[in-house]
PDB file of C-alpha atoms in Angstrom:
ATOM      1  CA  UNK Y 214      14.345   2.507 -61.449  1.00  0.00           C
ATOM      2  CA  UNK Y 215      15.103  -0.927 -60.141  1.00  0.00           C
ATOM      3  CA  UNK Y 216      13.654  -1.961 -56.785  1.00  0.00           C
ATOM      4  CA  UNK Y 217      15.179  -4.450 -54.379  1.00  0.00           C
ATOM      5  CA  UNK Y 218      11.862  -6.150 -53.730  1.00  0.00           C
ATOM      6  CA  UNK Y 219       8.115  -5.883 -53.323  1.00  0.00           C
ATOM      7  CA  UNK Y 220       5.462  -6.777 -50.767  1.00  0.00           C
ATOM      8  CA  UNK Y 221       2.333  -7.489 -52.766  1.00  0.00           C
ATOM      9  CA  UNK Y 222      -0.234  -6.466 -50.174  1.00  0.00           C
ATOM     10  CA  UNK Y 223       0.307  -4.834 -46.791  1.00  0.00           C
ATOM     11  CA  UNK Y 224      -2.255  -3.687 -44.250  1.00  0.00           C
ATOM     12  CA  UNK Y 225       0.400  -2.020 -42.060  1.00  0.00           C
ATOM     13  CA  UNK Y 226       2.357   0.389 -44.243  1.00  0.00           C
ATOM     14  CA  UNK Y 227      -0.480   2.709 -45.303  1.00  0.00           C
ATOM     15  CA  UNK Y 228      -3.086   2.981 -42.537  1.00  0.00           C
ATOM     16  CA  UNK Y 229      -6.639   2.063 -43.566  1.00  0.00           C
ATOM     17  CA  UNK Y 230      -5.523   1.130 -47.089  1.00  0.00           C
ATOM     18  CA  UNK Y 231      -4.241  -1.985 -48.828  1.00  0.00           C
ATOM     19  CA  UNK Y 232      -0.778  -1.101 -50.111  1.00  0.00           C
ATOM     20  CA  UNK Y 233       1.967  -2.545 -52.269  1.00  0.00           C
ATOM     21  CA  UNK Y 234       5.393  -1.782 -50.813  1.00  0.00           C
ATOM     22  CA  UNK Y 235       8.475  -1.233 -52.987  1.00  0.00           C
ATOM     23  CA  UNK Y 236      11.976  -1.292 -51.460  1.00  0.00           C
ATOM     24  CA  UNK Y 237      14.886   0.762 -52.793  1.00  0.00           C
ATOM     25  CA  UNK Y 238      18.535  -0.040 -52.193  1.00  0.00           C
ATOM     26  CA  UNK Y 239      21.106   2.383 -50.840  1.00  0.00           C
ATOM     27  CA  UNK Y 240      21.216   4.584 -47.748  1.00  0.00           C
ATOM     28  CA  UNK Y 241      23.337   7.538 -46.668  1.00  0.00           C
ATOM     29  CA  UNK Y 242      22.995   6.562 -42.984  1.00  0.00           C
ATOM     30  CA  UNK Y 243      24.444   3.567 -41.171  1.00  0.00           C
ATOM     31  CA  UNK Y 244      22.173   3.280 -38.149  1.00  0.00           C
ATOM     32  CA  UNK Y 245      23.779   0.579 -35.968  1.00  0.00           C
ATOM     33  CA  UNK Y 246      20.369  -0.911 -35.143  1.00  0.00           C
ATOM     34  CA  UNK Y 247      19.196  -1.012 -38.795  1.00  0.00           C
ATOM     35  CA  UNK Y 248      16.900  -4.001 -39.371  1.00  0.00           C
ATOM     36  CA  UNK Y 249      17.293  -3.955 -43.189  1.00  0.00           C
ATOM     37  CA  UNK Y 250      21.103  -3.957 -43.587  1.00  0.00           C
ATOM     38  CA  UNK Y 251      20.846  -5.831 -46.878  1.00  0.00           C
ATOM     39  CA  UNK Y 252      19.355  -2.673 -48.432  1.00  0.00           C
ATOM     40  CA  UNK Y 253      22.144  -0.260 -47.475  1.00  0.00           C
ATOM     41  CA  UNK Y 254      24.217  -0.495 -50.669  1.00  0.00           C
ATOM     42  CA  UNK Y 255      22.946   0.514 -54.093  1.00  0.00           C
ATOM     43  CA  UNK Y 256      22.966  -2.346 -56.637  1.00  0.00           C
ATOM     44  CA  UNK Y 257      25.113  -2.533 -59.725  1.00  0.00           C
ATOM     45  CA  UNK Y 258      23.525  -1.041 -62.838  1.00  0.00           C
ATOM     46  CA  UNK Y 259      22.728  -2.798 -66.078  1.00  0.00           C
ATOM     47  CA  UNK Y 260      20.084  -5.035 -67.556  1.00  0.00           C
ATOM     48  CA  UNK Y 261      21.178  -8.038 -65.507  1.00  0.00           C
ATOM     49  CA  UNK Y 262      21.119  -6.255 -62.152  1.00  0.00           C
ATOM     50  CA  UNK Y 263      18.946  -8.012 -59.548  1.00  0.00           C
ATOM     51  CA  UNK Y 264      15.565  -6.697 -58.491  1.00  0.00           C
ATOM     52  CA  UNK Y 265      12.271  -5.475 -59.916  1.00  0.00           C
ATOM     53  CA  UNK Y 266      12.087  -2.849 -62.649  1.00  0.00           C
ATOM     54  CA  UNK Y 267       9.584  -0.016 -62.746  1.00  0.00           C
ATOM     55  CA  UNK Y 268       7.823  -1.664 -65.680  1.00  0.00           C
ATOM     56  CA  UNK Y 269       7.474  -4.916 -63.764  1.00  0.00           C
ATOM     57  CA  UNK Y 270       6.087  -3.038 -60.765  1.00  0.00           C
ATOM     58  CA  UNK Y 271       3.620  -1.166 -62.970  1.00  0.00           C
ATOM     59  CA  UNK Y 272       2.478  -4.381 -64.646  1.00  0.00           C
ATOM     60  CA  UNK Y 273       1.869  -5.931 -61.239  1.00  0.00           C
ATOM     61  CA  UNK Y 274      -0.066  -2.910 -59.979  1.00  0.00           C
ATOM     62  CA  UNK Y 275      -2.223  -2.833 -63.097  1.00  0.00           C
ATOM     63  CA  UNK Y 276      -3.158  -6.458 -62.476  1.00  0.00           C
ATOM     64  CA  UNK Y 277      -4.003  -5.569 -58.873  1.00  0.00           C
ATOM     65  CA  UNK Y 278      -6.425  -2.791 -59.788  1.00  0.00           C
ATOM     66  CA  UNK Y 279      -9.366  -2.962 -57.412  1.00  0.00           C
ATOM     67  CA  UNK Y 280      -7.350  -4.955 -54.853  1.00  0.00           C
ATOM     68  CA  UNK Y 281      -4.610  -2.426 -54.010  1.00  0.00           C
ATOM     69  CA  UNK Y 282      -5.329   1.175 -53.017  1.00  0.00           C
ATOM     70  CA  UNK Y 283      -1.845   2.583 -52.451  1.00  0.00           C
ATOM     71  CA  UNK Y 284       1.853   2.211 -53.174  1.00  0.00           C
ATOM     72  CA  UNK Y 285       4.601   2.827 -50.597  1.00  0.00           C
ATOM     73  CA  UNK Y 286       8.237   3.452 -51.562  1.00  0.00           C
ATOM     74  CA  UNK Y 287      10.656   2.760 -48.739  1.00  0.00           C
ATOM     75  CA  UNK Y 288      14.298   1.828 -48.320  1.00  0.00           C
ATOM     76  CA  UNK Y 289      17.114   1.907 -47.699  1.00  0.00           C
ATOM     77  CA  UNK Y 290      16.622   5.598 -48.353  1.00  0.00           C
ATOM     78  CA  UNK Y 291      14.401   6.299 -51.337  1.00  0.00           C
ATOM     79  CA  UNK Y 292      15.362   9.981 -51.322  1.00  0.00           C
ATOM     80  CA  UNK Y 293      18.754   9.080 -52.804  1.00  0.00           C
ATOM     81  CA  UNK Y 294      17.014   8.585 -56.148  1.00  0.00           C
ATOM     82  CA  UNK Y 295      16.050  12.261 -56.328  1.00  0.00           C
ATOM     83  CA  UNK Y 296      14.131  13.427 -59.393  1.00  0.00           C
ATOM     84  CA  UNK Y 297      13.907   9.836 -60.633  1.00  0.00           C
ATOM     85  CA  UNK Y 298      11.641   9.107 -57.678  1.00  0.00           C
ATOM     86  CA  UNK Y 299       9.286  11.927 -58.688  1.00  0.00           C
ATOM     87  CA  UNK Y 300       8.832  10.225 -62.033  1.00  0.00           C
ATOM     88  CA  UNK Y 301       8.033   6.953 -60.301  1.00  0.00           C
ATOM     89  CA  UNK Y 302       5.329   8.515 -58.152  1.00  0.00           C
ATOM     90  CA  UNK Y 303       3.870  10.299 -61.199  1.00  0.00           C
ATOM     91  CA  UNK Y 304       3.466   6.956 -62.959  1.00  0.00           C
ATOM     92  CA  UNK Y 305       1.839   5.368 -59.927  1.00  0.00           C
ATOM     93  CA  UNK Y 306      -0.496   8.360 -59.623  1.00  0.00           C
ATOM     94  CA  UNK Y 307      -1.596   7.754 -63.215  1.00  0.00           C
ATOM     95  CA  UNK Y 308      -2.939   4.395 -62.020  1.00  0.00           C
ATOM     96  CA  UNK Y 309      -5.137   6.183 -59.481  1.00  0.00           C
ATOM     97  CA  UNK Y 310      -3.106   4.988 -56.495  1.00  0.00           C
ATOM     98  CA  UNK Y 311      -2.469   6.787 -53.239  1.00  0.00           C
ATOM     99  CA  UNK Y 312       1.279   7.325 -52.777  1.00  0.00           C
ATOM    100  CA  UNK Y 313       3.392   7.223 -49.619  1.00  0.00           C
ATOM    101  CA  UNK Y 314       7.097   7.887 -49.102  1.00  0.00           C
ATOM    102  CA  UNK Y 315       9.190   6.606 -46.198  1.00  0.00           C
ATOM    103  CA  UNK Y 316      12.295   8.762 -45.744  1.00  0.00           C
ATOM    104  CA  UNK Y 317      15.048   9.877 -43.397  1.00  0.00           C
ATOM    105  CA  UNK Y 318      14.501  13.466 -44.522  1.00  0.00           C
ATOM    106  CA  UNK Y 319      17.938  14.145 -46.024  1.00  0.00           C
ATOM    107  CA  UNK Y 320      16.566  15.219 -49.423  1.00  0.00           C
ATOM    108  CA  UNK Y 321      14.470  18.288 -48.632  1.00  0.00           C
ATOM    109  CA  UNK Y 322      14.525  19.452 -52.273  1.00  0.00           C
ATOM    110  CA  UNK Y 323      12.848  16.212 -53.338  1.00  0.00           C
ATOM    111  CA  UNK Y 324      10.263  16.488 -50.563  1.00  0.00           C
ATOM    112  CA  UNK Y 325       9.411  20.030 -51.649  1.00  0.00           C
ATOM    113  CA  UNK Y 326       8.989  18.881 -55.237  1.00  0.00           C
ATOM    114  CA  UNK Y 327       6.793  15.916 -54.309  1.00  0.00           C
ATOM    115  CA  UNK Y 328       4.570  18.069 -52.104  1.00  0.00           C
ATOM    116  CA  UNK Y 329       4.333  20.933 -54.578  1.00  0.00           C
ATOM    117  CA  UNK Y 330       3.432  18.553 -57.425  1.00  0.00           C
ATOM    118  CA  UNK Y 331       0.907  16.655 -55.288  1.00  0.00           C
ATOM    119  CA  UNK Y 332       2.713  13.401 -56.003  1.00  0.00           C
ATOM    120  CA  UNK Y 333       2.512  12.059 -52.444  1.00  0.00           C
ATOM    121  CA  UNK Y 334      -0.461  11.727 -50.118  1.00  0.00           C
ATOM    122  CA  UNK Y 335       1.479  10.497 -47.097  1.00  0.00           C
ATOM    123  CA  UNK Y 336       5.042  10.978 -45.828  1.00  0.00           C
ATOM    124  CA  UNK Y 337       6.574   9.032 -42.950  1.00  0.00           C
ATOM    125  CA  UNK Y 338       9.849  10.516 -41.737  1.00  0.00           C
ATOM    126  CA  UNK Y 339      12.203   8.864 -39.284  1.00  0.00           C
ATOM    127  CA  UNK Y 340      13.689  11.089 -36.587  1.00  0.00           C
ATOM    128  CA  UNK Y 341      16.748   9.280 -35.304  1.00  0.00           C
ATOM    129  CA  UNK Y 342      17.496  11.280 -32.160  1.00  0.00           C
ATOM    130  CA  UNK Y 343      17.084  14.689 -30.520  1.00  0.00           C
ATOM    131  CA  UNK Y 344      18.018  17.418 -32.964  1.00  0.00           C
ATOM    132  CA  UNK Y 345      21.592  18.102 -31.965  1.00  0.00           C
ATOM    133  CA  UNK Y 346      24.391  16.981 -34.258  1.00  0.00           C
ATOM    134  CA  UNK Y 347      26.277  14.716 -31.832  1.00  0.00           C
ATOM    135  CA  UNK Y 348      23.213  12.746 -30.737  1.00  0.00           C
ATOM    136  CA  UNK Y 349      21.958  12.431 -34.285  1.00  0.00           C
ATOM    137  CA  UNK Y 350      25.290  11.166 -35.602  1.00  0.00           C
ATOM    138  CA  UNK Y 351      25.431   8.486 -32.904  1.00  0.00           C
ATOM    139  CA  UNK Y 352      22.021   7.161 -33.938  1.00  0.00           C
ATOM    140  CA  UNK Y 353      22.499   7.595 -37.690  1.00  0.00           C
ATOM    141  CA  UNK Y 354      25.934   5.939 -37.734  1.00  0.00           C
ATOM    142  CA  UNK Y 355      27.313   8.538 -40.110  1.00  0.00           C
ATOM    143  CA  UNK Y 356      26.088  12.062 -40.723  1.00  0.00           C
ATOM    144  CA  UNK Y 357      27.314  15.057 -42.682  1.00  0.00           C
ATOM    145  CA  UNK Y 358      26.517  18.591 -41.577  1.00  0.00           C
ATOM    146  CA  UNK Y 359      24.629  19.030 -44.859  1.00  0.00           C
ATOM    147  CA  UNK Y 360      22.429  15.997 -44.196  1.00  0.00           C
ATOM    148  CA  UNK Y 361      21.758  17.147 -40.649  1.00  0.00           C
ATOM    149  CA  UNK Y 362      20.681  20.565 -41.907  1.00  0.00           C
ATOM    150  CA  UNK Y 363      18.376  18.830 -44.405  1.00  0.00           C
ATOM    151  CA  UNK Y 364      16.848  16.675 -41.657  1.00  0.00           C
ATOM    152  CA  UNK Y 365      15.939  19.766 -39.668  1.00  0.00           C
ATOM    153  CA  UNK Y 366      14.625  21.524 -42.789  1.00  0.00           C
ATOM    154  CA  UNK Y 367      12.515  18.512 -43.765  1.00  0.00           C
ATOM    155  CA  UNK Y 368      10.922  18.409 -40.322  1.00  0.00           C
ATOM    156  CA  UNK Y 369       9.890  22.042 -40.629  1.00  0.00           C
ATOM    157  CA  UNK Y 370       8.641  21.488 -44.172  1.00  0.00           C
ATOM    158  CA  UNK Y 371       6.516  18.518 -43.123  1.00  0.00           C
ATOM    159  CA  UNK Y 372       5.128  20.338 -40.110  1.00  0.00           C
ATOM    160  CA  UNK Y 373       3.498  22.739 -42.593  1.00  0.00           C
ATOM    161  CA  UNK Y 374       2.540  20.165 -45.231  1.00  0.00           C
ATOM    162  CA  UNK Y 375      -1.091  19.571 -46.165  1.00  0.00           C
ATOM    163  CA  UNK Y 376      -0.678  15.811 -46.613  1.00  0.00           C
ATOM    164  CA  UNK Y 377      -0.747  13.075 -43.981  1.00  0.00           C
ATOM    165  CA  UNK Y 378       2.542  13.150 -42.057  1.00  0.00           C
ATOM    166  CA  UNK Y 379       3.919  10.641 -39.600  1.00  0.00           C
ATOM    167  CA  UNK Y 380       7.109  11.160 -37.638  1.00  0.00           C
ATOM    168  CA  UNK Y 381       8.620   8.072 -36.060  1.00  0.00           C
ATOM    169  CA  UNK Y 382      11.569   7.009 -33.929  1.00  0.00           C
ATOM    170  CA  UNK Y 383      13.001   3.560 -33.309  1.00  0.00           C
ATOM    171  CA  UNK Y 384      13.641   3.631 -29.560  1.00  0.00           C
ATOM    172  CA  UNK Y 385      16.943   1.953 -28.681  1.00  0.00           C
ATOM    173  CA  UNK Y 386      17.863   1.852 -24.959  1.00  0.00           C
ATOM    174  CA  UNK Y 387      21.620   2.288 -25.519  1.00  0.00           C
ATOM    175  CA  UNK Y 388      20.959   5.388 -27.644  1.00  0.00           C
ATOM    176  CA  UNK Y 389      17.749   6.953 -26.302  1.00  0.00           C
ATOM    177  CA  UNK Y 390      16.629   7.910 -22.824  1.00  0.00           C
ATOM    178  CA  UNK Y 391      12.975   8.692 -22.087  1.00  0.00           C
ATOM    179  CA  UNK Y 392      14.012  12.356 -21.907  1.00  0.00           C
ATOM    180  CA  UNK Y 393      15.460  12.094 -25.434  1.00  0.00           C
ATOM    181  CA  UNK Y 394      12.134  10.839 -26.742  1.00  0.00           C
ATOM    182  CA  UNK Y 395      10.279  13.655 -25.009  1.00  0.00           C
ATOM    183  CA  UNK Y 396      12.720  16.145 -26.566  1.00  0.00           C
ATOM    184  CA  UNK Y 397      12.007  14.762 -30.026  1.00  0.00           C
ATOM    185  CA  UNK Y 398       8.270  15.078 -29.420  1.00  0.00           C
ATOM    186  CA  UNK Y 399       8.790  18.661 -28.264  1.00  0.00           C
ATOM    187  CA  UNK Y 400      10.603  19.434 -31.530  1.00  0.00           C
ATOM    188  CA  UNK Y 401       7.532  18.350 -33.544  1.00  0.00           C
ATOM    189  CA  UNK Y 402       4.953  19.878 -31.191  1.00  0.00           C
ATOM    190  CA  UNK Y 403       1.522  20.260 -32.736  1.00  0.00           C
ATOM    191  CA  UNK Y 404       1.972  17.500 -35.308  1.00  0.00           C
ATOM    192  CA  UNK Y 405      -0.721  14.905 -35.870  1.00  0.00           C
ATOM    193  CA  UNK Y 406       1.135  11.621 -35.378  1.00  0.00           C
ATOM    194  CA  UNK Y 407       4.323  10.418 -33.701  1.00  0.00           C
ATOM    195  CA  UNK Y 408       5.132   6.717 -33.717  1.00  0.00           C
ATOM    196  CA  UNK Y 409       7.520   5.082 -31.268  1.00  0.00           C
ATOM    197  CA  UNK Y 410       8.894   1.910 -32.809  1.00  0.00           C
ATOM    198  CA  UNK Y 411      10.085  -0.799 -30.441  1.00  0.00           C
ATOM    199  CA  UNK Y 412      13.694  -1.733 -31.149  1.00  0.00           C
ATOM    200  CA  UNK Y 413      14.044  -5.305 -32.408  1.00  0.00           C
ATOM    201  CA  UNK Y 414      17.503  -6.881 -31.788  1.00  0.00           C
ATOM    202  CA  UNK Y 415      16.823  -9.877 -34.042  1.00  0.00           C
ATOM    203  CA  UNK Y 416      18.601  -8.284 -37.052  1.00  0.00           C
ATOM    204  CA  UNK Y 417      20.983  -5.347 -36.608  1.00  0.00           C
ATOM    205  CA  UNK Y 418      23.737  -3.756 -38.696  1.00  0.00           C
ATOM    206  CA  UNK Y 419      26.223  -3.756 -35.812  1.00  0.00           C
ATOM    207  CA  UNK Y 420      26.515  -7.117 -34.105  1.00  0.00           C
ATOM    208  CA  UNK Y 421      26.741  -5.648 -30.619  1.00  0.00           C
ATOM    209  CA  UNK Y 422      23.196  -4.350 -30.851  1.00  0.00           C
ATOM    210  CA  UNK Y 423      21.816  -7.869 -31.195  1.00  0.00           C
ATOM    211  CA  UNK Y 424      22.413  -8.368 -27.469  1.00  0.00           C
ATOM    212  CA  UNK Y 425      20.802  -5.063 -26.422  1.00  0.00           C
ATOM    213  CA  UNK Y 426      17.547  -5.474 -24.543  1.00  0.00           C
ATOM    214  CA  UNK Y 427      14.586  -3.429 -25.825  1.00  0.00           C
ATOM    215  CA  UNK Y 428      12.597  -1.224 -23.505  1.00  0.00           C
ATOM    216  CA  UNK Y 429       9.675  -3.037 -21.887  1.00  0.00           C
ATOM    217  CA  UNK Y 430       6.124  -2.494 -23.091  1.00  0.00           C
ATOM    218  CA  UNK Y 431       5.458  -0.534 -19.898  1.00  0.00           C
ATOM    219  CA  UNK Y 432       8.474   1.712 -20.551  1.00  0.00           C
ATOM    220  CA  UNK Y 433       7.324   2.367 -24.114  1.00  0.00           C
ATOM    221  CA  UNK Y 434       3.815   3.200 -22.926  1.00  0.00           C
ATOM    222  CA  UNK Y 435       5.231   5.625 -20.369  1.00  0.00           C
ATOM    223  CA  UNK Y 436       7.318   7.381 -23.017  1.00  0.00           C
ATOM    224  CA  UNK Y 437       4.296   7.614 -25.294  1.00  0.00           C
ATOM    225  CA  UNK Y 438       2.340   9.267 -22.495  1.00  0.00           C
ATOM    226  CA  UNK Y 439       5.148  11.819 -22.011  1.00  0.00           C
ATOM    227  CA  UNK Y 440       4.954  12.689 -25.711  1.00  0.00           C
ATOM    228  CA  UNK Y 441       1.195  13.238 -25.746  1.00  0.00           C
ATOM    229  CA  UNK Y 442       1.554  16.675 -24.211  1.00  0.00           C
ATOM    230  CA  UNK Y 443       3.229  17.758 -27.470  1.00  0.00           C
ATOM    231  CA  UNK Y 444       1.768  15.624 -30.276  1.00  0.00           C
ATOM    232  CA  UNK Y 445      -1.896  14.960 -30.993  1.00  0.00           C
ATOM    233  CA  UNK Y 446      -1.564  11.196 -31.433  1.00  0.00           C
ATOM    234  CA  UNK Y 447       1.253   8.966 -30.203  1.00  0.00           C
ATOM    235  CA  UNK Y 448       1.373   5.244 -30.911  1.00  0.00           C
ATOM    236  CA  UNK Y 449       3.732   2.396 -30.073  1.00  0.00           C
ATOM    237  CA  UNK Y 450       4.439  -0.313 -32.643  1.00  0.00           C
ATOM    238  CA  UNK Y 451       6.769  -3.277 -32.986  1.00  0.00           C
ATOM    239  CA  UNK Y 452       9.061  -3.686 -36.005  1.00  0.00           C
TER     240      UNK Y 452
END
């Protein structure tokens, strides 16, 4: 594989661990509030394509042995790489690293494989909106019925998984009401962790969203409190 980039050491992306973060290019969604629009399109192939190869990432991680505990693969949408991604995690596991995947949940088959093979220790899945097709398509920008079915299936799969699971939603005032956020929490009732991410208008895919005002800290705290009747731990973070 070829990665778009790398964060050498992060204290935020894998809680309680020092992690290296690898970014993939390409996404099957077009969320209008996306804060990484430069990662939406897959790169050209070939030896001269930009980015970091798997071998370069492995060499870096080997040099960081004792300083890095985990590797996180995020996007874009890493699930687009399918079985190739399983091979990547297997190689990182051989280095003794904890492995985390960030995903939008549209590749349930891959998730099942990663969980069954014990190739991931942590999965963070974004839930874009309440689980009805119209609302989800508005937040995801584009959405096939197949991808929506996979999103719902991935949520159910992760609710039963025996690894660390985090569900998270970027809360955008023009797309989400407090009742929407409570509905999402209700759909994952009993789960360990739900993260509400504060919308950041600094960089957005659609220009109109750059002028949208985020919810206030007090509003976010109130929504988090509403969700706590369904989910064991709810946290609010900025992105």
